[in-house]
Short mmCIF file of C-alpha atoms in Angstrom, two decimals:
data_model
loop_
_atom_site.label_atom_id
_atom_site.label_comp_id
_atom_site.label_asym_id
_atom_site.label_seq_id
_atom_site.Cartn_x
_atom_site.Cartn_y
_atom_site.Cartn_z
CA UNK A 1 313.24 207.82 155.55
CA UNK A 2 312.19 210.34 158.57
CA UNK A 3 309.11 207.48 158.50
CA UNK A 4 311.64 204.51 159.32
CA UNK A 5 313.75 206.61 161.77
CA UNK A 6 310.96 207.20 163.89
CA UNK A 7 309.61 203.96 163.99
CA UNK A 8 312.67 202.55 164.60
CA UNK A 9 313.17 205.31 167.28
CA UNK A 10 309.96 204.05 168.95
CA UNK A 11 311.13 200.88 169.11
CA UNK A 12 314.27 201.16 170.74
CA UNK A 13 312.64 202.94 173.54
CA UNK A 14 309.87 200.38 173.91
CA UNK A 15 312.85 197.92 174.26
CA UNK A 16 314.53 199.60 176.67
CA UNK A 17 311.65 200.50 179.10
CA UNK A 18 310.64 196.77 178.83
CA UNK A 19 314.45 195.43 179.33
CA UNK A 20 314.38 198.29 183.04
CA UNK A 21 311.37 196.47 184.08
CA UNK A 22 312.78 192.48 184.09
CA UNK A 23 312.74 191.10 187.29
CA UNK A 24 314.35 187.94 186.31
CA UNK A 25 316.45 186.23 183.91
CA UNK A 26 313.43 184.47 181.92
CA UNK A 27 311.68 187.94 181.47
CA UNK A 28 315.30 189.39 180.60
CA UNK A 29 315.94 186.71 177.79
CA UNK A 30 312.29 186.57 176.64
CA UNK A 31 312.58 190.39 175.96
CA UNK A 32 316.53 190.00 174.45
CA UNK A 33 314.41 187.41 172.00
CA UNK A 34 312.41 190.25 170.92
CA UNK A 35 314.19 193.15 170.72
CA UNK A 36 316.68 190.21 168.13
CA UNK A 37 313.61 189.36 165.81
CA UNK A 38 312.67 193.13 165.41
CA UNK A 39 316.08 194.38 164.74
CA UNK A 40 316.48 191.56 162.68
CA UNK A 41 313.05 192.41 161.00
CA UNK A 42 313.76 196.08 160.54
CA UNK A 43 317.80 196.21 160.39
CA UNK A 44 319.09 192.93 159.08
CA UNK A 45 320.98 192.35 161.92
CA UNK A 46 320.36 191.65 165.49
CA UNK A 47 322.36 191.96 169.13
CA UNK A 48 324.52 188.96 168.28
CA UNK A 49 326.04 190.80 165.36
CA UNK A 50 326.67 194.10 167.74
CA UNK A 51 328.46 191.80 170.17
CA UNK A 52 330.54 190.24 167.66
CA UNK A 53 331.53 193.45 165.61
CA UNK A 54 334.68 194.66 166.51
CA UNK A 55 334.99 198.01 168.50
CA UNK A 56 336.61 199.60 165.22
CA UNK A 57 334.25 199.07 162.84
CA UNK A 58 331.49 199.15 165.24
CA UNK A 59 330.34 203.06 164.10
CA UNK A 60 330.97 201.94 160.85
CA UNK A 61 328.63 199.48 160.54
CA UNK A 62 326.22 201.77 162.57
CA UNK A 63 326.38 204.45 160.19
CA UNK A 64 325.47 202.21 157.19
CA UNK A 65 321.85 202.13 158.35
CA UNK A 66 320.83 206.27 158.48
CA UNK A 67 317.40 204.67 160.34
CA UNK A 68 320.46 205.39 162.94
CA UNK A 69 319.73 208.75 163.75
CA UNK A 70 321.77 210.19 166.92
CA UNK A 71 318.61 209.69 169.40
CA UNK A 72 318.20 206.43 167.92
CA UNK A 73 322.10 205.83 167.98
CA UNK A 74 321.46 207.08 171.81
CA UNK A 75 318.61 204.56 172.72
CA UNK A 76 320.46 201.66 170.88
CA UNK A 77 323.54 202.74 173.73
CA UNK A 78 321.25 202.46 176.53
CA UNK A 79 320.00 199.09 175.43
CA UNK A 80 323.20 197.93 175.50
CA UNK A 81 324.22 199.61 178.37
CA UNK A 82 321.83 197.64 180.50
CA UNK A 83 323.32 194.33 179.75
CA UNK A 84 325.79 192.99 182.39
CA UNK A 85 328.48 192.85 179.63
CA UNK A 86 331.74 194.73 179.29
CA UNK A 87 331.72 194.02 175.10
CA UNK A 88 328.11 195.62 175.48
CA UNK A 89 329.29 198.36 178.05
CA UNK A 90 332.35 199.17 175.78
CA UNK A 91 330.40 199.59 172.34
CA UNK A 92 327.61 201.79 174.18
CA UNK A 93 330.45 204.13 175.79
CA UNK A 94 331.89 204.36 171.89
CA UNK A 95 328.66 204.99 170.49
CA UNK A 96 327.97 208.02 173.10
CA UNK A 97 331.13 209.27 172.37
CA UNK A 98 330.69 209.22 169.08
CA UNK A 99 327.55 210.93 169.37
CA UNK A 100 329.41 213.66 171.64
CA UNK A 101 332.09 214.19 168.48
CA UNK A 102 328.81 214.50 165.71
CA UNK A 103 326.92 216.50 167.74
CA UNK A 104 327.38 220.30 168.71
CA UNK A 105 324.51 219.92 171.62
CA UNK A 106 326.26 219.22 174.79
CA UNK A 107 324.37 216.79 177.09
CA UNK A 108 324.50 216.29 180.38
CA UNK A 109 322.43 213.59 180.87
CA UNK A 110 324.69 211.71 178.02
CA UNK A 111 327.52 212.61 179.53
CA UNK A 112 326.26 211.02 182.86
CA UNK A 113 325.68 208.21 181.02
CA UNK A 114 329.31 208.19 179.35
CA UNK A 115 331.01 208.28 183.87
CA UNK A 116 328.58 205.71 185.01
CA UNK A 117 329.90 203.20 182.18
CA UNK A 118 333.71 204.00 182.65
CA UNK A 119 333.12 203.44 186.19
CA UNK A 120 331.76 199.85 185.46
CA UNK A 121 334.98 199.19 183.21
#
């Protein structure tokens, strides 16, 4: 399992390091294609099913795949974070909370992350 976790761990930050570096909405959707097939590869589901999951079952559904370790849970956030959408921008501020409640390491960066994303909403 520590296997999967970590390679799912690298992927999420290849994602997100390639999603920071779009210029344009071709590159953007291009990489959005990708980041679908290998979640879909890997996880069963892709960014569709995150936007259309409801906010309450959202960690639930999460937490049914342990490749979903709190970094990981962290980087999937991010991803979503970067996406011009409030659904998006809501579920990432849940799942950093969530991490917040699970984990006894305060963060500061994290917790950056958590006032930059209310501030959008």
């Amino acid at each position: 399992m520590s296997k999967q976790i970590s390679q799912l761990g690298f992927f999420l930050k290849k994602a997100l390091e390639k999603l920071l570096k779009q210029n344009n909405e071709t590159d953007l959707i291009q990489s959005v294609l990708e980041i679908n097939q290998k979640l879909q590869e890997e996880l069963g589901f892709d960014l569709t099913i995150l936007e259309t999951i409801s906010e309450d079952m959202l960690i639930v559904f999460l937490e049914q795949h342990p490749q979903f370790s709190e970094e990981n849970l962290e980087t999937l956030a991010d991803i979503l974070s970067v996406f011009k959408s409030e659904n998006f921008n809501r579920k990432a501020l849940l799942i950093y909370n969530h991490i917040n409640a699970k984990t006894a390491t305060f963060s500061f960066e994290r917790n950056a992350k958590i006032e930059s994303l209310k501030l959008k909403l």
